[in-house]
Short mmCIF file of C-alpha atoms and ligand atoms in Angstrom, two decimals:
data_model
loop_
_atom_site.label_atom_id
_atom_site.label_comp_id
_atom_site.label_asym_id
_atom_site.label_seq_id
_atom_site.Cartn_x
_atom_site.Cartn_y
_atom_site.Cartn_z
CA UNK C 28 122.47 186.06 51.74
CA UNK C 29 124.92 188.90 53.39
CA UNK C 30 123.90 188.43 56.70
CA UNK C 31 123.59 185.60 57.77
CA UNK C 32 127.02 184.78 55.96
CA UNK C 33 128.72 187.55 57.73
CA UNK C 34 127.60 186.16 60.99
CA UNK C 35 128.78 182.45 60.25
CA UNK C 36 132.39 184.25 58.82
CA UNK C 37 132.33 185.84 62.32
CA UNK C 38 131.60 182.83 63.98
CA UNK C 39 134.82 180.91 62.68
CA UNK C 40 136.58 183.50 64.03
CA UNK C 41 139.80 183.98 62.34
CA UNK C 42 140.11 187.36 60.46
CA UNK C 43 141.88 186.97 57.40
CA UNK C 44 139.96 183.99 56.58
CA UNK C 45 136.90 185.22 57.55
CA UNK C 46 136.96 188.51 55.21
CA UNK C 47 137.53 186.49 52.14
CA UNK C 48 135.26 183.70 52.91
CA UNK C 49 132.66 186.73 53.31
CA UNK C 50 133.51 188.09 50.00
CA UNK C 51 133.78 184.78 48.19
CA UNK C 52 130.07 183.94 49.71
CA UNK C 53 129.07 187.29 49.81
CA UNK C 54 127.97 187.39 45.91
CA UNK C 55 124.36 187.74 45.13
CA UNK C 56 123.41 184.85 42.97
CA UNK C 57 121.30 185.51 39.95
CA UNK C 58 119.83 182.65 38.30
CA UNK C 59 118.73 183.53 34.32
CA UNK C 60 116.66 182.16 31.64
CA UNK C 61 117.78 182.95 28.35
CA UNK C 62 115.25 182.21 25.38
CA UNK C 63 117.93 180.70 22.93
CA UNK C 64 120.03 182.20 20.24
CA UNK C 65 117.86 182.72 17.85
CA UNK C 66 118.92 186.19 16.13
CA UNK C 67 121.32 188.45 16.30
CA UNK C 68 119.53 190.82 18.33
CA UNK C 69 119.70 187.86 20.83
CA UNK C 70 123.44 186.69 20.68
CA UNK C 71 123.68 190.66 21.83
CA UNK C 72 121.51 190.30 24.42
CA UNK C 73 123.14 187.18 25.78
CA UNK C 74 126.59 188.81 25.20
CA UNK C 75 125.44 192.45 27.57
CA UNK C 76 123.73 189.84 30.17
CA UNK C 77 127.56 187.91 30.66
CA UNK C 78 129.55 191.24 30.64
CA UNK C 79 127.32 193.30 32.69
CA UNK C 80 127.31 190.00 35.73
CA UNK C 81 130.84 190.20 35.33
CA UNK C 82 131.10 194.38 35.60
CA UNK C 83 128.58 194.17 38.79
CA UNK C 84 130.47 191.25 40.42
CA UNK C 85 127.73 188.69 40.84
CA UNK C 86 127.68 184.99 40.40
CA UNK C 87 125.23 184.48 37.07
CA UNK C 88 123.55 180.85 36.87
CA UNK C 89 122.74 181.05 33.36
CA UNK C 90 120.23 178.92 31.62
CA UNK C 91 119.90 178.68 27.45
CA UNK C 92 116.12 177.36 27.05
CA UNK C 93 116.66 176.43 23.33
CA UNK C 94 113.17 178.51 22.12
CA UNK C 95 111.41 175.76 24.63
CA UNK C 96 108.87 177.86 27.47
CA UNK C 97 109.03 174.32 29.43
CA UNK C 98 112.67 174.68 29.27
CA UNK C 99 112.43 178.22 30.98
CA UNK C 100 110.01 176.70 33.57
CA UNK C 101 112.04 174.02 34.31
CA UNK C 102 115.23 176.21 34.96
CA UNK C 103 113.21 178.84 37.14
CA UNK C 104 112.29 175.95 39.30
CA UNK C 105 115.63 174.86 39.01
CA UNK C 106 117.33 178.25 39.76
CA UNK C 107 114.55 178.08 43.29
CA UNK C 108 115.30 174.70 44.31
CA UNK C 109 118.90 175.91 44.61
CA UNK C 110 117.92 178.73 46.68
CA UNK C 111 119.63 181.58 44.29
CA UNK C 112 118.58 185.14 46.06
CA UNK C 113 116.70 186.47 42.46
CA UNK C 114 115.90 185.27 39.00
CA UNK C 115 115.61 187.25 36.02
CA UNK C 116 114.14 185.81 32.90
CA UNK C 117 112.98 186.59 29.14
CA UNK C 118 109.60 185.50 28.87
CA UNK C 119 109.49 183.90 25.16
CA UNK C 120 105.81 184.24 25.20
CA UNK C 121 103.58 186.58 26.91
CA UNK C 122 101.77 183.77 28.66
CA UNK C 123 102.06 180.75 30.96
CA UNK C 124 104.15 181.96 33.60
CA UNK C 125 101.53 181.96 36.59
CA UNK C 126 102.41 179.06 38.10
CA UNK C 127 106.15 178.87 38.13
CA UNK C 128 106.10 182.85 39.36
CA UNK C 129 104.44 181.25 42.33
CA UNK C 130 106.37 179.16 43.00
CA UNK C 131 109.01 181.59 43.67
CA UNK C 132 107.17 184.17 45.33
CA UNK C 133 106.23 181.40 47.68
CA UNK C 134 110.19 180.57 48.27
CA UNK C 135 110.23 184.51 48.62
CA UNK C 136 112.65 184.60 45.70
CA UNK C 137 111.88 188.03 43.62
CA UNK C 138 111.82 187.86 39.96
CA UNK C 139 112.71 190.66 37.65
CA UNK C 140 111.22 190.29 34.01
CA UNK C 141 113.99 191.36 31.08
CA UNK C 142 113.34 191.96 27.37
CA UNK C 143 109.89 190.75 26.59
CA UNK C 144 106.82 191.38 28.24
CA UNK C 145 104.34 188.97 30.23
CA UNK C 146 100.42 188.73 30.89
CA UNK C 147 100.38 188.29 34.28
CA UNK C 148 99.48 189.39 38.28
CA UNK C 149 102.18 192.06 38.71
CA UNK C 150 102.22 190.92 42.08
CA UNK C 151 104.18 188.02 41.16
CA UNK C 152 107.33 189.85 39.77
CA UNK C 153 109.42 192.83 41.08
CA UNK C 154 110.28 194.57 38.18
CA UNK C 155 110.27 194.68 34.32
CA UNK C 156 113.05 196.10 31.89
CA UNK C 157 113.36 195.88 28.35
CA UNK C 158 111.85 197.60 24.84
CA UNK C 159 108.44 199.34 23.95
CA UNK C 160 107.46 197.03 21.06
CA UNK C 161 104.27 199.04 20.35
CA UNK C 162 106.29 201.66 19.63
CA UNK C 163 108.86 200.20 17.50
CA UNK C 164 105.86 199.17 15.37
CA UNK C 165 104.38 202.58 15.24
CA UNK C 166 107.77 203.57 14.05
CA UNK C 167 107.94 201.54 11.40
CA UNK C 168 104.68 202.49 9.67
CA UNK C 169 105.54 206.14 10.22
CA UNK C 170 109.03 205.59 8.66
CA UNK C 171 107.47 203.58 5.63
CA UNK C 172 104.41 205.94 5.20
CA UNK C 173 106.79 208.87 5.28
CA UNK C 174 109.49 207.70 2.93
CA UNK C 175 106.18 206.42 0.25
CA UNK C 176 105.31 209.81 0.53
CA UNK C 177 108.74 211.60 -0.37
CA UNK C 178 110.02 209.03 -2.46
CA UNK C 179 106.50 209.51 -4.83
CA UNK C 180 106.32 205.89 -4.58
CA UNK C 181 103.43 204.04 -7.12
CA UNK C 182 102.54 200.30 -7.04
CA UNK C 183 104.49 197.88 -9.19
CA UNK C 184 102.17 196.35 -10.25
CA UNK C 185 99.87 199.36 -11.75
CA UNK C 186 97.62 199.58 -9.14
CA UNK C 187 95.92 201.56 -7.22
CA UNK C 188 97.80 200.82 -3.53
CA UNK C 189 100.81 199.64 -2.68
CA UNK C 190 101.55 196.15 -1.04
CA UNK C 191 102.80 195.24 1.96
CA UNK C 192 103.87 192.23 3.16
CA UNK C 193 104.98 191.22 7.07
CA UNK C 194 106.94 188.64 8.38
CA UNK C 195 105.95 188.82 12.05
CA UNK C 196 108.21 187.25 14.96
CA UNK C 197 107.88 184.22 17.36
CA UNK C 198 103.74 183.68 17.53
CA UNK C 199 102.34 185.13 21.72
CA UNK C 200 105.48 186.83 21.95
CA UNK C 201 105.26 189.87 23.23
CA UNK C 202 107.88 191.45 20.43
CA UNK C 203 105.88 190.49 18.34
CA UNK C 204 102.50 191.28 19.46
CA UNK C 205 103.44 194.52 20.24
CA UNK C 206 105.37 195.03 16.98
CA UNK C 207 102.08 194.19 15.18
CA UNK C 208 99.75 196.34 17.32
CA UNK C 209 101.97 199.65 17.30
CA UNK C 210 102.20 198.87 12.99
CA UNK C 211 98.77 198.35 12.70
CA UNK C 212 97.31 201.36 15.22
CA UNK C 213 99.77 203.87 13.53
CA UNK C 214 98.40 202.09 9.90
CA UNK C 215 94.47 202.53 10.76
CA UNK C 216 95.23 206.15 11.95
CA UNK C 217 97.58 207.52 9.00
CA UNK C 218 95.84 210.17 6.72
CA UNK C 219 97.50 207.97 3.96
CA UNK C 220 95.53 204.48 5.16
CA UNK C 221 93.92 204.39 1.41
CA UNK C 222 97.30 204.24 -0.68
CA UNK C 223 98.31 200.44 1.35
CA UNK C 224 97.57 197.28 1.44
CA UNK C 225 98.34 194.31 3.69
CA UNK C 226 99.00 191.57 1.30
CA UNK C 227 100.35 188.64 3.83
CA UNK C 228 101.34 188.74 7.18
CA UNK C 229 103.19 185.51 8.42
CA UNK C 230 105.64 184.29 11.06
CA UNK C 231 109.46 183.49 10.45
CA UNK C 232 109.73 183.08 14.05
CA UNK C 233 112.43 185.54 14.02
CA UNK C 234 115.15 183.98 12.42
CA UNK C 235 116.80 184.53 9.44
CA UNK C 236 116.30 180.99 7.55
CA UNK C 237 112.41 181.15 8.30
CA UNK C 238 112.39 184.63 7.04
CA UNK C 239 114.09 183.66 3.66
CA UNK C 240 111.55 180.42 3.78
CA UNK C 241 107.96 182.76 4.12
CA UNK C 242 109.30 185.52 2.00
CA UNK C 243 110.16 183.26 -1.03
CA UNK C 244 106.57 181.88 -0.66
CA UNK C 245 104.86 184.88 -0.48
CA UNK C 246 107.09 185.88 -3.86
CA UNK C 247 105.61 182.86 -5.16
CA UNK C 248 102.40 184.18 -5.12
CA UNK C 249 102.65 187.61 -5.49
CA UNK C 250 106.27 188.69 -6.83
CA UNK C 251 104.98 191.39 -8.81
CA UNK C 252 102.95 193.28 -6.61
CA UNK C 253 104.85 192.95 -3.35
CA UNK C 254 106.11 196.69 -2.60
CA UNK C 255 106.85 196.81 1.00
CA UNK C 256 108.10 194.26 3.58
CA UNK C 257 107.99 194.95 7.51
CA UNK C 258 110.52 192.39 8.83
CA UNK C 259 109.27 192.30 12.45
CA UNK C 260 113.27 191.79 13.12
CA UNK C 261 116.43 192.39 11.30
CA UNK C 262 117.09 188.81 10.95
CA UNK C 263 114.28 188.07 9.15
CA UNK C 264 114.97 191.00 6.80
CA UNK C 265 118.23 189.61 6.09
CA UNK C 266 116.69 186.24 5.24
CA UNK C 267 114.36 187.59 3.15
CA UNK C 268 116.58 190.17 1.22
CA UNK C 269 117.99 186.60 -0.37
CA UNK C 270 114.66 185.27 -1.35
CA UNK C 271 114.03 188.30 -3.06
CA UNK C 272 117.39 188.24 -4.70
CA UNK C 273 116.88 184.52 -5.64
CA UNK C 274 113.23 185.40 -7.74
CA UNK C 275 115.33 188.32 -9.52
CA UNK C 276 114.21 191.60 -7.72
CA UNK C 277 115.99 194.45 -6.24
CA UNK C 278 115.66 194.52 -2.16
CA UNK C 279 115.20 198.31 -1.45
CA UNK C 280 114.60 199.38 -4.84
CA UNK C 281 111.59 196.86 -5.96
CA UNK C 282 110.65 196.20 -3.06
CA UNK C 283 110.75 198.79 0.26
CA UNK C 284 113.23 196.56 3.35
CA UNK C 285 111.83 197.94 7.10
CA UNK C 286 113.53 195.68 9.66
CA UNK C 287 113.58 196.01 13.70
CA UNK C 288 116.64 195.53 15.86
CA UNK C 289 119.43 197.55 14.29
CA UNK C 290 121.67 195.19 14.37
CA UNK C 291 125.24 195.09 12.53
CA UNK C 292 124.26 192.77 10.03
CA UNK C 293 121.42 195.45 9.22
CA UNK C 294 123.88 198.37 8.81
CA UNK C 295 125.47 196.38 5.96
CA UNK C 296 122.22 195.55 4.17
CA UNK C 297 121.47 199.46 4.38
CA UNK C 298 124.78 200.14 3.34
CA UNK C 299 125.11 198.18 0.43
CA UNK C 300 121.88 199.13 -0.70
CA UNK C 301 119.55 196.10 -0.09
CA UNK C 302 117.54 197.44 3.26
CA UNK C 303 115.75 200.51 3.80
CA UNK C 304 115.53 201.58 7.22
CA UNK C 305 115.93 199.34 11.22
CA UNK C 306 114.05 200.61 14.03
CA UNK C 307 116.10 200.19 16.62
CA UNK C 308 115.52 197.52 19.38
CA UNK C 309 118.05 197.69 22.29
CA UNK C 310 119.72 194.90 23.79
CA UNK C 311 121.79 195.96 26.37
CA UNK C 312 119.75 195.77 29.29
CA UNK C 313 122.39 193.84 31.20
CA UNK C 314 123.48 196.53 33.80
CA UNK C 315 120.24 197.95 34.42
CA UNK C 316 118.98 194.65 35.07
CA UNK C 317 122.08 193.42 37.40
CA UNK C 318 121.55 197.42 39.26
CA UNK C 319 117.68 196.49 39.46
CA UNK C 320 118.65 193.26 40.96
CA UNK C 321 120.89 194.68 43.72
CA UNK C 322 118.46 197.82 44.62
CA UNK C 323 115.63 195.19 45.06
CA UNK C 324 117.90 193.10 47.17
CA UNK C 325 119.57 195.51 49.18
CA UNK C 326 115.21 196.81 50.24
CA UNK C 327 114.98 199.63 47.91
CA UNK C 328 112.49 200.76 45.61
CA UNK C 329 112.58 200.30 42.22
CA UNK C 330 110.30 201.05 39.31
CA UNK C 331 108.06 198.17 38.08
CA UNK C 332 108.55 198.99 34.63
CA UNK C 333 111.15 200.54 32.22
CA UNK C 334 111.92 200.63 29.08
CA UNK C 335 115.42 201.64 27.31
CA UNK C 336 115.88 204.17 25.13
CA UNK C 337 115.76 203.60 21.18
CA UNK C 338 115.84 205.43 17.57
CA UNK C 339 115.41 204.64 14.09
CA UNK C 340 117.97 204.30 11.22
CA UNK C 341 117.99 204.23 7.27
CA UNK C 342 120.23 204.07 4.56
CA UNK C 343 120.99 207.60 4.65
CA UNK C 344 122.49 207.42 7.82
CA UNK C 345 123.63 204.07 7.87
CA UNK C 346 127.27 204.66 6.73
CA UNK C 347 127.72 207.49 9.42
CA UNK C 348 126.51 205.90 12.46
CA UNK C 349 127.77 202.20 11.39
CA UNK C 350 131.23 203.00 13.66
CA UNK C 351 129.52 203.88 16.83
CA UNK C 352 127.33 200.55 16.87
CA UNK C 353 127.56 198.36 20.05
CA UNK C 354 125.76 194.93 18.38
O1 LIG B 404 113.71 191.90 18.18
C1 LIG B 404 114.45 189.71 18.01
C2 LIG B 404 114.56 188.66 19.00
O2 LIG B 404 112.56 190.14 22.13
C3 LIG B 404 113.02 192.29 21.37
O3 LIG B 404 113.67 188.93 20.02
C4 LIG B 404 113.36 190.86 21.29
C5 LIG B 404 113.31 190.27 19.92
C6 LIG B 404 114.24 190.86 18.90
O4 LIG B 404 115.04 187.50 18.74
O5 LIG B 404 115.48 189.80 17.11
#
């Protein structure tokens, strides 16, 4: 820590040496669990988190828990056994982390929570950054029940409501949770409730190939009457625009494409026609976090919680804004 380093550069006594010894030591050290690569909403993430330690000149120990929570646990207690001066961490589930957070209060190591959210005493981390998942969900009823509505949109099948199905994210985590709470709140509450139905709701864990996996079984069963899918993230979307593909329907035109993340790979699905609309899920949290990091660390306040700002894109917009996209 800066000053108790300072005082042992003074100590040795020569100048020169002593200033860069100070500014070699003198970098906070952030330890960081990563929950894997497992979209491309992640590989984003990952990307910002690198960059941004670079941009605010600290020393990132960075930790890649291959979708495994006892991974994460292990490299928190890792990351306080080595003394860093503050972890940061994406929670891959909302619970669990009790004991391991303290532990490091107890080593007086302060934690800041990025991305996903956590069940736990807010006592035993400093702050929390990342996305409002409820709200993402809300958004993408609204954009769905909105674009039914304009679009005149009637059941394939001849029926009276139309279908949706959902391929939900990673099961207890919180982007997921939250994505299916906001979707289902603004769902019970819409004027329109009557015209839907939720068909099948299942988890591709978030990724791509598990997305293409659930969505060509639930075409197995019902690939006539399927009208809507709500991809809980763009990379299951993608997945499951080539399962539809494979049984001989038209993504976005048979069947209604709603995705979350925005990511690049999204943009081209909505413009070449085969996804609907994203709602946007930002990833770069990276210099907010590394800021939060040195406020807390320097003794000054910080908020507990914050979230980053987000929107919502479709394939009318898609081809405009594609350019300005960061990830
Ligand atoms: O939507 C998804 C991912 O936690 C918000 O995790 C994040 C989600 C994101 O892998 O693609």
């Amino acid at each position: 820590m800066k000053f108790s380093k300072s005082l042992i550069a003074l100590a040795v006594g020569a100048a020169i040496a002593a200033t860069s010894y100070a500014q070699a030591e003198d970098k906070i050290v952030v330890g960081f669990s990563q929950i894997g690569a497992e979209s491309e909403w992640r590989t984003a993430n990952t990307n910002d988190v690198m960059a941004a330690a670079e941009r605010a000149g600290v020393e990132l120990k960075f930790s890649d828990a291959q979708q495994k929570q006892e991974n994460q646990i292990k490299a928190i207690r890792s990351f306080i056994s080595q003394k860093v001066d503050i972890i940061g961490f994406v929670p891959i589930v909302e619970t669990g982390w009790d004991n391991v957070l303290r532990e490091a209060k107890r080593a007086k190591i302060p934690v800041v929570i990025m991305d996903r959210d956590l069940k736990t005493d807010p006592s035993l981390y400093t702050a929390k950054i990342g996305t409002d998942s409820v709200e993402e969900g809300r958004r993408a009823f609204r954009w769905i029940d909105e674009y039914v509505t304009k679009t005149e949109r009637t059941p394939r099948n001849g029926g009276d409501k139309l279908n949706i199905v959902i391929l939900e994210g990673t099961v207890g985590a919180s982007a997921a949770v939250g994505r299916s709470k906001g979707f289902n709140e603004a769902f019970n509450t819409s004027p329109n409730k009557d015209k839907y139905n939720i068909l099948a709701s299942q988890t591709g864990d978030f990724t791509r190939q598990k997305g293409q996996e659930v969505m060509e079984s639930f075409l197995k069963s019902y690939r006539d009457d399927i009208d809507i899918l709500f991809a809980q993230n763009d990379d299951m979307a993608l997945g499951a625009i080539q399962a539809i593909e494979a049984a001989g329907l038209k993504p976005a035109q048979d069947i209604i494409i709603v995705g979350a993340d925005a990511v690049k790979g999204m943009f081209q699905a909505m413009i070449d026609g085969k996804a609907n609309a994203t709602i946007e899920c930002n990833p770069l949290q990276g210099d907010l976090f590394f800021e939060t990091c040195k406020k807390i660390l320097a003794g000054e306040e910080v908020p507990k919680s914050v979230y980053v700002e987000e929107g919502v894109f479709d394939a009318s917009n898609a081809a405009e804004v594609f350019p300005t996209r960061k990830y």
